[in-house]
Coordinates of N, CA and C in Angstrom, one line a residue:
X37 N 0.9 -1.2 0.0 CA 0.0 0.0 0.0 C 0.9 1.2 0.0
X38 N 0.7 2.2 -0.8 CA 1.4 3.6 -0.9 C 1.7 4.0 0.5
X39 N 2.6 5.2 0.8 CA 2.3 5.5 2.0 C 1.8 6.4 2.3
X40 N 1.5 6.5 3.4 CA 0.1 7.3 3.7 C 0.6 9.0 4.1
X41 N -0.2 9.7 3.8 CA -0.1 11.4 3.6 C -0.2 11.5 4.6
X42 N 0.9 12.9 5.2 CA 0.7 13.2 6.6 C -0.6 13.6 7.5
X43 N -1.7 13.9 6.6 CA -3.1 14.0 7.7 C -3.6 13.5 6.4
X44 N -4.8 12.8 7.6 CA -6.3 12.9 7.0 C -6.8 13.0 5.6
X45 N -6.7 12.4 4.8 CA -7.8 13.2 3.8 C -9.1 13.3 3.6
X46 N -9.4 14.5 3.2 CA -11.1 14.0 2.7 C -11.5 14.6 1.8
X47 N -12.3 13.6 0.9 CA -12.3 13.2 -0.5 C -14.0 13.5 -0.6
X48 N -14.5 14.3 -1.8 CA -15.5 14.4 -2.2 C -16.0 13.4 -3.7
X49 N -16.7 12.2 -3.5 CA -16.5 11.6 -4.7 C -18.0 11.8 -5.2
X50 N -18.1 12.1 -6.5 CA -19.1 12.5 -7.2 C -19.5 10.8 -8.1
X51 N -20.7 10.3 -7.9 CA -21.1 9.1 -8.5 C -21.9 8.2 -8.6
X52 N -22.8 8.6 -9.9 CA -24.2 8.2 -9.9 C -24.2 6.8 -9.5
X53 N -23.4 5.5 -9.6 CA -23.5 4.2 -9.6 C -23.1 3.9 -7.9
X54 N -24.5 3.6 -7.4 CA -24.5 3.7 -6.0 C -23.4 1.8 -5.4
X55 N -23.4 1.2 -6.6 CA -22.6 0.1 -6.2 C -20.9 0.3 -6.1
X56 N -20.7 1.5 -7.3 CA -19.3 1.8 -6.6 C -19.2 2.9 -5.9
X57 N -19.9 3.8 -5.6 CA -19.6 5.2 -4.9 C -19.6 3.9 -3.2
X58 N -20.3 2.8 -2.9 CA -20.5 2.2 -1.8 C -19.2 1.7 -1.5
X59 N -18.7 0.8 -2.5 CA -17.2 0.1 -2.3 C -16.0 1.0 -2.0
X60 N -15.9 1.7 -3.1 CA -15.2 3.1 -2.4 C -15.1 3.6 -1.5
X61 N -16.0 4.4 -1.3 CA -16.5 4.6 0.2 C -15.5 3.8 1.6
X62 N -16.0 2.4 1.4 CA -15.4 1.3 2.3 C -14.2 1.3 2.1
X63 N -13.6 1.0 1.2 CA -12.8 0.6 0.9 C -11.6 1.5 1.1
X64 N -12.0 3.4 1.1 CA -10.8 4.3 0.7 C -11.1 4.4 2.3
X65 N -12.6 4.1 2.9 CA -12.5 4.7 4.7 C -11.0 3.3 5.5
X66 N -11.0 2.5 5.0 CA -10.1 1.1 5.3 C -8.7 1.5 5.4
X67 N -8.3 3.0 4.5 CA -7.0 3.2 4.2 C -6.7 4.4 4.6
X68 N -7.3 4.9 5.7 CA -7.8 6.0 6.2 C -8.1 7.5 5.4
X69 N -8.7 7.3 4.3 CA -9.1 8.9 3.5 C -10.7 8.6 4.0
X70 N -10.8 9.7 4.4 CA -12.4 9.9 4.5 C -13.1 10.4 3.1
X71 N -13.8 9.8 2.8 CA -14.9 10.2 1.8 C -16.4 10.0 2.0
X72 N -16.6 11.3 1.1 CA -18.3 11.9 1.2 C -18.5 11.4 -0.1
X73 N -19.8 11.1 -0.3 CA -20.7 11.0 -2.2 C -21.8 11.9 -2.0
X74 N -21.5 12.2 -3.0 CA -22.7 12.7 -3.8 C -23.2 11.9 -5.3
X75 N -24.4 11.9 -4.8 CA -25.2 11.2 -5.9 C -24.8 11.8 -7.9
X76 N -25.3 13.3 -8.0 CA -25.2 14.2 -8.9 C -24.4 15.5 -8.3
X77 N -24.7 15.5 -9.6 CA -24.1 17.8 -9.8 C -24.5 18.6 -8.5
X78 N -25.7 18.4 -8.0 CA -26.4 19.4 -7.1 C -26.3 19.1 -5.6
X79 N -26.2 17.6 -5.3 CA -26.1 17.0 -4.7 C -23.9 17.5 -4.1
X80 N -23.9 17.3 -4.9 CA -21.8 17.8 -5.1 C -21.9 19.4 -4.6
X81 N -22.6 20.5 -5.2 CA -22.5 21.5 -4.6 C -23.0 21.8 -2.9
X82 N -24.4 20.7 -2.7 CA -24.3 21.4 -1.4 C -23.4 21.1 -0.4
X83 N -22.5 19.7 -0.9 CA -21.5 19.0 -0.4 C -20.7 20.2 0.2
X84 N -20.4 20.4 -1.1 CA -19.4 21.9 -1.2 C -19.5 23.1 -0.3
X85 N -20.9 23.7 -0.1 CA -21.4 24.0 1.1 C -21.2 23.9 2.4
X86 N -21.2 22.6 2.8 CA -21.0 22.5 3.6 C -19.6 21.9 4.5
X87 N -18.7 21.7 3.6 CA -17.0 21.6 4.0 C -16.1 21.8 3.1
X88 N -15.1 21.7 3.2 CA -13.9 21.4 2.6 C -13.3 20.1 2.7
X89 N -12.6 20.0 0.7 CA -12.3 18.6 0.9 C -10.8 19.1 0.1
X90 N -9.9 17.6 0.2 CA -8.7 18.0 0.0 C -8.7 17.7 -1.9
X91 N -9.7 16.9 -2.1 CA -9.4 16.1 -3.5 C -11.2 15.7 -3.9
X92 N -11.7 16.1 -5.3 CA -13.0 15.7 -5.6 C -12.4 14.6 -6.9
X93 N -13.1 13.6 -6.9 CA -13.5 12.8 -7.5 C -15.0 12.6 -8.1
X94 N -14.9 12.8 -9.5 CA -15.4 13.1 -10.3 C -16.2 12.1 -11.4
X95 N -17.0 11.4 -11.3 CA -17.8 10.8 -12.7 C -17.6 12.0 -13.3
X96 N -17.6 11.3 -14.5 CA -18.1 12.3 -16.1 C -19.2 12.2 -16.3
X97 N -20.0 10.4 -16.4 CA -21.3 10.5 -17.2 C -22.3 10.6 -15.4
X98 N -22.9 12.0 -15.4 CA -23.6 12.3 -14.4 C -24.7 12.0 -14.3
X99 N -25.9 12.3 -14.3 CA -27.4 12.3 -14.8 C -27.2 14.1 -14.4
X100 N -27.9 14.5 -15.4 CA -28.2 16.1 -15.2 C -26.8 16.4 -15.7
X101 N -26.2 17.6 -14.7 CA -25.2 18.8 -15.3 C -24.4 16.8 -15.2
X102 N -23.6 17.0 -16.1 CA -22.0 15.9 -16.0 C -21.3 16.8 -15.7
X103 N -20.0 15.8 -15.3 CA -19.0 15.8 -14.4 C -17.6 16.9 -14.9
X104 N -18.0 17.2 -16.3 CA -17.2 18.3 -17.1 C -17.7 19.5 -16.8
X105 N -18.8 19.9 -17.3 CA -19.4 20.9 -16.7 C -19.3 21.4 -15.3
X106 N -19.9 20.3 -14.4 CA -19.2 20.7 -13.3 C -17.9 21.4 -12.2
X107 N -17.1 20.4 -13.1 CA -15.8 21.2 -12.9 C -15.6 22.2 -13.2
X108 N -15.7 22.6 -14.7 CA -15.5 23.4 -15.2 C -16.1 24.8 -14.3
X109 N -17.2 24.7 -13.9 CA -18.3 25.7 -13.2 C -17.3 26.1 -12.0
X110 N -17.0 24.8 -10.9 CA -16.5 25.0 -9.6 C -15.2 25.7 -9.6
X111 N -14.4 25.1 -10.9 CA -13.0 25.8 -11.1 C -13.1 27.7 -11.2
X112 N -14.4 27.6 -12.0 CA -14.3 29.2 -12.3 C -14.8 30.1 -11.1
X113 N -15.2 29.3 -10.2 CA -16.1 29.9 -9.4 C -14.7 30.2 -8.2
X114 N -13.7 29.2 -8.1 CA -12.9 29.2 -6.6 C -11.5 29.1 -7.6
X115 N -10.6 30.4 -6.8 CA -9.5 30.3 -7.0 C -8.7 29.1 -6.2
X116 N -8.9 28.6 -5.8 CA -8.5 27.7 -4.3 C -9.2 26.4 -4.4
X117 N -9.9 26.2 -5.8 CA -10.5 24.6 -5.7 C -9.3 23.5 -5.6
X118 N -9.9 22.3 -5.0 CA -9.4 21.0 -5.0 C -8.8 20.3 -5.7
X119 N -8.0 19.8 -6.2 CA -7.9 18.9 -7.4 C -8.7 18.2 -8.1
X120 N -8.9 17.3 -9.3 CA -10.5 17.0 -9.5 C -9.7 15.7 -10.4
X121 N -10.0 14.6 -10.0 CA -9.3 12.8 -10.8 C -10.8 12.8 -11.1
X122 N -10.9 12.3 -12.3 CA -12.1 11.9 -13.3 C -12.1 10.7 -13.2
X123 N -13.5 9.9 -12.8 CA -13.9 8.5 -12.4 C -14.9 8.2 -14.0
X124 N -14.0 7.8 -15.4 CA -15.0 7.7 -16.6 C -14.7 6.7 -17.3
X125 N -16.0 5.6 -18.0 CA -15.5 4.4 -19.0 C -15.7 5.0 -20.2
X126 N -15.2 6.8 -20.5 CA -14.8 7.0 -21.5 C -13.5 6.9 -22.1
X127 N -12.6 6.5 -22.6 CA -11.1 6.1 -22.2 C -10.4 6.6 -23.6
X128 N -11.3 6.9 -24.5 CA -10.5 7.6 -25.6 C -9.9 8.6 -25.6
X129 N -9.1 9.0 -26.3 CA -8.0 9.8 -26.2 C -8.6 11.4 -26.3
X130 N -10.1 11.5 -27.2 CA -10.6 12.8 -27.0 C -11.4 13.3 -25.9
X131 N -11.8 11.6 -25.1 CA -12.2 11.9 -23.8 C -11.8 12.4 -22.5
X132 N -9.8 11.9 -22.7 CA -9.3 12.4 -22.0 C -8.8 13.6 -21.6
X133 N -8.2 14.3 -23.3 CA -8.3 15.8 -23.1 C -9.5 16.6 -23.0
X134 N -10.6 16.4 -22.9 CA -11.4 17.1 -22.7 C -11.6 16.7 -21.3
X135 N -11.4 16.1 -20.2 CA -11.0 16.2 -18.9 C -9.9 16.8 -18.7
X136 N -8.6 17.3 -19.3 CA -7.6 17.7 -19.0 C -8.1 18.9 -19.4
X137 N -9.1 19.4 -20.0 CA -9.3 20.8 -20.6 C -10.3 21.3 -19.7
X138 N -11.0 20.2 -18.6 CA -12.1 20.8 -17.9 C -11.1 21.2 -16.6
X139 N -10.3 20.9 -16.4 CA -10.1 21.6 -15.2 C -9.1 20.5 -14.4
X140 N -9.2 19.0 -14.8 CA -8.6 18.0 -13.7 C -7.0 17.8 -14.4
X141 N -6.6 16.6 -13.0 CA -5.0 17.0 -13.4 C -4.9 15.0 -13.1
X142 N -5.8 14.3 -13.1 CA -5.9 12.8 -13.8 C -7.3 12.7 -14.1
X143 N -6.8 11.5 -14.6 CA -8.3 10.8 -15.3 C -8.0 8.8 -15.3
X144 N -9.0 8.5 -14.8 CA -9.1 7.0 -14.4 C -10.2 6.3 -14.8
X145 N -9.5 5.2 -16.3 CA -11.0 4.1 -16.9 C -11.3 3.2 -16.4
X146 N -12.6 3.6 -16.2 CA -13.9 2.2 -15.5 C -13.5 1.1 -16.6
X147 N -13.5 -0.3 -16.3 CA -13.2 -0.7 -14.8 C -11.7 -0.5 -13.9
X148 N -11.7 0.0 -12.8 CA -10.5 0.1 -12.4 C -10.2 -0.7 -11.2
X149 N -8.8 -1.0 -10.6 CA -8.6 -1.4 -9.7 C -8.8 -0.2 -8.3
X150 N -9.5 -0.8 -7.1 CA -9.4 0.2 -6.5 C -8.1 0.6 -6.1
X151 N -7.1 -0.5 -6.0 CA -6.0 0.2 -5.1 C -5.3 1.0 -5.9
X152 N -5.6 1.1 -7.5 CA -4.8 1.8 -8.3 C -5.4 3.4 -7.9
X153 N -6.7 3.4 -7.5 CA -6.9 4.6 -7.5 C -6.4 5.5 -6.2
X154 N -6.5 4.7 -5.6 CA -6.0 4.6 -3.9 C -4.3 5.1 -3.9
X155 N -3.6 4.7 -5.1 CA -2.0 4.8 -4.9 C -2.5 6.7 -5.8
X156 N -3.0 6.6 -6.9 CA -3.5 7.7 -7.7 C -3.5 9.0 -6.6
X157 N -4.7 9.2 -5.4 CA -5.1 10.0 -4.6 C -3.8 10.1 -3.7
X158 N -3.1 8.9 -3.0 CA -2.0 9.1 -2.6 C -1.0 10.0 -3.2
X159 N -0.5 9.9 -4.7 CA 0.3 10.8 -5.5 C -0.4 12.5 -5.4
X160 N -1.8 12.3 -6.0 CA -1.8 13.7 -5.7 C -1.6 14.6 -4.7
X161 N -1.9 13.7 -3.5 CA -1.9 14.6 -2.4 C -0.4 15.3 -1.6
X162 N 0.3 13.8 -2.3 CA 1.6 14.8 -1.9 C 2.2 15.8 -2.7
X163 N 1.7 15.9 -3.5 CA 1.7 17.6 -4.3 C 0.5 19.1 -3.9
X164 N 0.1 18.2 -3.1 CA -1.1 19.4 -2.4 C -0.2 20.6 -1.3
X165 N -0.4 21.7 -1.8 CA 0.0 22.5 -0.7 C 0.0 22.2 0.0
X166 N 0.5 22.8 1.4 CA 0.6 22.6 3.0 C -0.7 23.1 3.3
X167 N -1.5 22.9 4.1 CA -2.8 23.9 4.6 C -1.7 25.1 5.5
X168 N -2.0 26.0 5.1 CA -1.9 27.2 5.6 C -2.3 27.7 7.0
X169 N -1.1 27.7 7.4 CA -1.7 27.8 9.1 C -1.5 26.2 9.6
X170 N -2.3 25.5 9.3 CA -2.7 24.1 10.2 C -3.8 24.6 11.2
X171 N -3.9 24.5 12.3 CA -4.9 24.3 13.2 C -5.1 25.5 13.9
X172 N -6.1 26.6 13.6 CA -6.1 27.6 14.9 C -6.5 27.5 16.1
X173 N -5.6 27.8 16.9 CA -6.2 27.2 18.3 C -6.5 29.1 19.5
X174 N -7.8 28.4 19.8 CA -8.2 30.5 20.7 C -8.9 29.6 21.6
X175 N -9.0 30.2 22.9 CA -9.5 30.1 24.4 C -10.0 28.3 24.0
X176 N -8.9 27.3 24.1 CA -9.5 26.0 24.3 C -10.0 25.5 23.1
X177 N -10.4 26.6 22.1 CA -11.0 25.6 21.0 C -9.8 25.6 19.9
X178 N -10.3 24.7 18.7 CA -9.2 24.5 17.6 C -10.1 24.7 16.5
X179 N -9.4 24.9 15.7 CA -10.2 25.2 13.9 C -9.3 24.8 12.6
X180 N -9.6 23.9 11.9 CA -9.1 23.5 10.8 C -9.6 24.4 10.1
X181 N -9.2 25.4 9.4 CA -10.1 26.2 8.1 C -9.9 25.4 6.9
X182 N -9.1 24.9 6.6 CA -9.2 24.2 5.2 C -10.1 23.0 5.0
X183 N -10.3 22.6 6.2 CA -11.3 21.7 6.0 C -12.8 22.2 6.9
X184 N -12.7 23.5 7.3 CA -13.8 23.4 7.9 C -14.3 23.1 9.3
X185 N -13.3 22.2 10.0 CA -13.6 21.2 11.3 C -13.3 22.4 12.3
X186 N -14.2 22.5 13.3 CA -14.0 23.0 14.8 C -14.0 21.8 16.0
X187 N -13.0 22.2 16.7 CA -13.2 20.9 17.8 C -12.7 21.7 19.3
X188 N -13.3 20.8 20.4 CA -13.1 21.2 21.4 C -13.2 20.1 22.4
X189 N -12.3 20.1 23.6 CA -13.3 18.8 25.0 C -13.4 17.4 24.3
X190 N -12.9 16.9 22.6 CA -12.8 15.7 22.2 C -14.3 15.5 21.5
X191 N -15.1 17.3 21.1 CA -16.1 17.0 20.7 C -15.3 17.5 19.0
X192 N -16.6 17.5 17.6 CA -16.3 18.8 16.7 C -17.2 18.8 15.9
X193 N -17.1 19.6 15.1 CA -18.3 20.2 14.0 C -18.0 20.3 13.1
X194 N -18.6 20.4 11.6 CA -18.4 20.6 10.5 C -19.0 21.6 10.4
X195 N -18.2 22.9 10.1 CA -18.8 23.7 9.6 C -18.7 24.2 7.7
X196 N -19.8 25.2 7.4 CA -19.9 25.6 6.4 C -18.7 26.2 5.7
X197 N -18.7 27.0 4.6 CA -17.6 27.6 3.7 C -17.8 29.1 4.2
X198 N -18.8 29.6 4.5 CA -19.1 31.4 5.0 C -18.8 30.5 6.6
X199 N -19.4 30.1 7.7 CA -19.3 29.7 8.6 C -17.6 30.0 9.1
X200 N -17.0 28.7 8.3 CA -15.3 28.8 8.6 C -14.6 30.1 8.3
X201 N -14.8 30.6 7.3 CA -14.4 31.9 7.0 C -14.5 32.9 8.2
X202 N -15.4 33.1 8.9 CA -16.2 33.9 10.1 C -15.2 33.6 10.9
X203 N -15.4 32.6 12.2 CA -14.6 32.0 12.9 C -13.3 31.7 12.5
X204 N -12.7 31.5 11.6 CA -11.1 31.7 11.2 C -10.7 33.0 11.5
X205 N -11.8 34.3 11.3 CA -11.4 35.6 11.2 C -11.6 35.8 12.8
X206 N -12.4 35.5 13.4 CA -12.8 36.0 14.8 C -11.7 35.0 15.6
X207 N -11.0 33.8 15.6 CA -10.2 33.2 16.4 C -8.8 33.7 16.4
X208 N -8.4 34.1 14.8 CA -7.3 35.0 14.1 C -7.1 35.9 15.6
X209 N -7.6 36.5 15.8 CA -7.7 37.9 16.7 C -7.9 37.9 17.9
X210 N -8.5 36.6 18.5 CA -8.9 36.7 20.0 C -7.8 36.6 20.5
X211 N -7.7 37.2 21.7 CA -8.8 37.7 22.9 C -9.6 39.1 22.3
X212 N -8.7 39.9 20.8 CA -9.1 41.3 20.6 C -10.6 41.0 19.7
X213 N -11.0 42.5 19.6 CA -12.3 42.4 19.0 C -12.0 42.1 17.2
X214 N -12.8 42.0 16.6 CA -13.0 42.3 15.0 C -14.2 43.2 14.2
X215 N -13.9 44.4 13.7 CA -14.9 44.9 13.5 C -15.8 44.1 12.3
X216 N -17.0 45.1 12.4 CA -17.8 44.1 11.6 C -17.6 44.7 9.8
X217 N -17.1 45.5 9.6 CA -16.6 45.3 8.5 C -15.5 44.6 7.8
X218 N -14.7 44.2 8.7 CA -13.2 43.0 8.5 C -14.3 42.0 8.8
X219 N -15.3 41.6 9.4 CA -16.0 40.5 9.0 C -16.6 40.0 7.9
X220 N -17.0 41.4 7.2 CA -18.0 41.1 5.9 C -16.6 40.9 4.9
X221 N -15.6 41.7 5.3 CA -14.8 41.1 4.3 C -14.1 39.6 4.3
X222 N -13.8 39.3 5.6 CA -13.9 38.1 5.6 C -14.4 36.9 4.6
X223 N -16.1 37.3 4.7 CA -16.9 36.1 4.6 C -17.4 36.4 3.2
X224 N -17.1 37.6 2.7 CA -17.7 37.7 1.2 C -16.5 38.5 0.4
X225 N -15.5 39.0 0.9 CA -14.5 39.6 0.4 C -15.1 41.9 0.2
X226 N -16.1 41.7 0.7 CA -16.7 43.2 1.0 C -16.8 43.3 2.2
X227 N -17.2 44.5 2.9 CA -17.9 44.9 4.2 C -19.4 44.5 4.3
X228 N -19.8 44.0 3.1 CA -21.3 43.8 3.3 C -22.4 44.3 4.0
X229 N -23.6 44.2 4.2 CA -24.8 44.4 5.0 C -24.7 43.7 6.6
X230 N -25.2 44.8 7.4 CA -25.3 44.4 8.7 C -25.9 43.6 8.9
X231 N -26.9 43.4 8.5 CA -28.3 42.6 8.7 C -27.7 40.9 7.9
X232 N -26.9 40.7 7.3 CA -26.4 39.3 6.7 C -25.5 38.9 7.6
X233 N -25.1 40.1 8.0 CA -23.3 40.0 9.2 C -24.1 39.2 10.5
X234 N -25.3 39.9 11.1 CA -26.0 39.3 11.7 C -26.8 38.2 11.9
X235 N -27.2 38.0 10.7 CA -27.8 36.2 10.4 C -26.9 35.2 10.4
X236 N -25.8 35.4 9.8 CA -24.6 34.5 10.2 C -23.9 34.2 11.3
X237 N -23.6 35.2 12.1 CA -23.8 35.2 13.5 C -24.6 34.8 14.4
X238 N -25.6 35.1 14.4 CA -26.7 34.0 15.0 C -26.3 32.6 14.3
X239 N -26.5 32.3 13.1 CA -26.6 30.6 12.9 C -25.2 30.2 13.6
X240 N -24.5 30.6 13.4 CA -23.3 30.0 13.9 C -23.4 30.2 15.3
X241 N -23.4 30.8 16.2 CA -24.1 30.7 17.8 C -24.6 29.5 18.1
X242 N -26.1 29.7 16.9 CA -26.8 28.3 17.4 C -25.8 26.7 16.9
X243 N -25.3 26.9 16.2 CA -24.4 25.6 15.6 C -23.7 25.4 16.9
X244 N -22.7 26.2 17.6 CA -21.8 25.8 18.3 C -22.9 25.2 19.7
X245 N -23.7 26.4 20.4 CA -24.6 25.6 20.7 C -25.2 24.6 21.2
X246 N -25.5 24.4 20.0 CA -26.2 23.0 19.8 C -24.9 21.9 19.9
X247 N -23.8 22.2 19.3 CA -23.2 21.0 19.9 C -21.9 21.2 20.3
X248 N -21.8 22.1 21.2 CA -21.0 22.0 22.3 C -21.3 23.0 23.7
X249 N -22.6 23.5 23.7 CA -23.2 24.0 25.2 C -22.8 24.9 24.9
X250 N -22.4 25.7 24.3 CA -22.1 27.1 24.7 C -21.2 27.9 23.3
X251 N -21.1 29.1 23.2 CA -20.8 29.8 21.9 C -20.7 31.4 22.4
X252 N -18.9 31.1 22.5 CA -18.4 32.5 23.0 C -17.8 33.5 22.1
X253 N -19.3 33.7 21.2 CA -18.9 34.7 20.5 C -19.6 35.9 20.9
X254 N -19.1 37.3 21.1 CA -19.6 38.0 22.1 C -19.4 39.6 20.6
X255 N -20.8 40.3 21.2 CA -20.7 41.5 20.5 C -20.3 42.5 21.7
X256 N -19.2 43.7 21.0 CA -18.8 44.4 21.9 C -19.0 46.2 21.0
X257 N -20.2 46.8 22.4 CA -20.8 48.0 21.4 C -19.4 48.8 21.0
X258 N -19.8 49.1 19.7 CA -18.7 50.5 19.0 C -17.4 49.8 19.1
X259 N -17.0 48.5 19.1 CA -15.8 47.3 18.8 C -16.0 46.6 17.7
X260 N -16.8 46.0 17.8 CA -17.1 45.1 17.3 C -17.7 43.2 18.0
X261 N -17.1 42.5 17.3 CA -17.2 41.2 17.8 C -15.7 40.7 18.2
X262 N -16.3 39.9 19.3 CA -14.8 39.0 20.0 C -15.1 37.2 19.8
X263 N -14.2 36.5 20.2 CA -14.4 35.4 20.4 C -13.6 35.1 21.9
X264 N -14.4 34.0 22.5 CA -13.9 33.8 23.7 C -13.8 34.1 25.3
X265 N -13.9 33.4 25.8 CA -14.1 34.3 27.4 C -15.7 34.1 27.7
X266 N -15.8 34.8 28.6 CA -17.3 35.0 28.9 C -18.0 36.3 28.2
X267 N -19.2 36.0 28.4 CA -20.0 37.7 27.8 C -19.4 39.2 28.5

């Protein structure tokens, strides 16, 4: 077996055929990469939504938007997307550059060996940047931003893509405050509307919350917001 990448991975595999997206699944959780499926295209975005992954895996033949389009879309949308290996039993030579034209940097024909694919995700990853930072750690808690993860007390959370953004910027700083315009820039790259600055703030309150008793994010008048500590 290849050897194994210094953390964790986690793999977004896009694929209509619920008998291999299942073996996979098992198979890559066996060799320690964590992977998510998504069924289709839409199903892949809210994925997207809701974490960060280090590597997507990609059908081509999708039902609805395919697996080219898709990339193609996600690439244009994030400077900072994932790598993208194409899972296709299209194997001709125009099939392939037109996955090398959509955005990916391999491509792999059905039928495959799993462990070939397994050595495959292994190679890419050790060409993956460093995560930047690694883990922020403020008053006890910890934050992966690249992947999204908050943890605390041996509990953690998955949080969102606006979500992590927020709390990367508020942990950045604590014990000090963050005004709420370095927030909106944060989370949308403007100062945005107060009233959005504040819905996101509430949901993320209730997220931590809900799963871990408590959410020490504190508003401080004519400062701004803090993280940490008591009210």
């Amino acid at each position: 077996m290849p050897e194994a990448a210094p953390e964790r991975l986690h793999v977004l595999l896009v694929e209509d055929d619920l008998d291999i997206a299942a073996g996979l699944v098992d198979y890559f959780g066996a060799r320690g990469i964590e992977v998510e499926h998504a069924f289709n295209a839409r199903e892949a975005r809210a994925r997207l939504l809701e974490g960060r992954f280090d590597l997507w895996l990609f059908d081509v033949q999708l039902p609805g938007e395919d697996g080219l389009s898709l990339c193609r879309r996600l690439k244009a949308a994030s400077d900072d997307s994932a790598p993208v290996l194409f899972l296709t039993a299209r194997g001709a030579l125009v099939d392939r550059l037109a996955g090398f034209e959509a955005g990916a940097i391999d491509y792999v024909v059905k039928p495959f060996e799993p462990a070939e694919l397994v050595a495959r995700v292994y190679a890419l990853a050790r060409h993956l940047p460093a995560r930047a930072g690694g883990w922020i750690e403020a008053a006890g808690w910890r934050l992966d931003p690249q992947r999204g993860l908050l943890q605390r007390d041996g509990q953690q959370l998955q949080l969102g893509a606006s979500a992590t953004r927020l709390l990367k910027c508020l942990m950045q700083a604590s014990p000090g405050c963050v005004s709420r315009a370095e927030l909106g820039e944060a989370v949308w790259g403007t100062p945005g509307e107060d009233d959005d600055l504040r819905t996101h703030l509430y949901a993320l309150r209730r997220s931590l919350r809900e799963s871990f008793g408590e959410a020490p994010i504190h508003s401080e008048r004519g400062l701004g917001v803090r993280f940490g500590g008591p009210a």
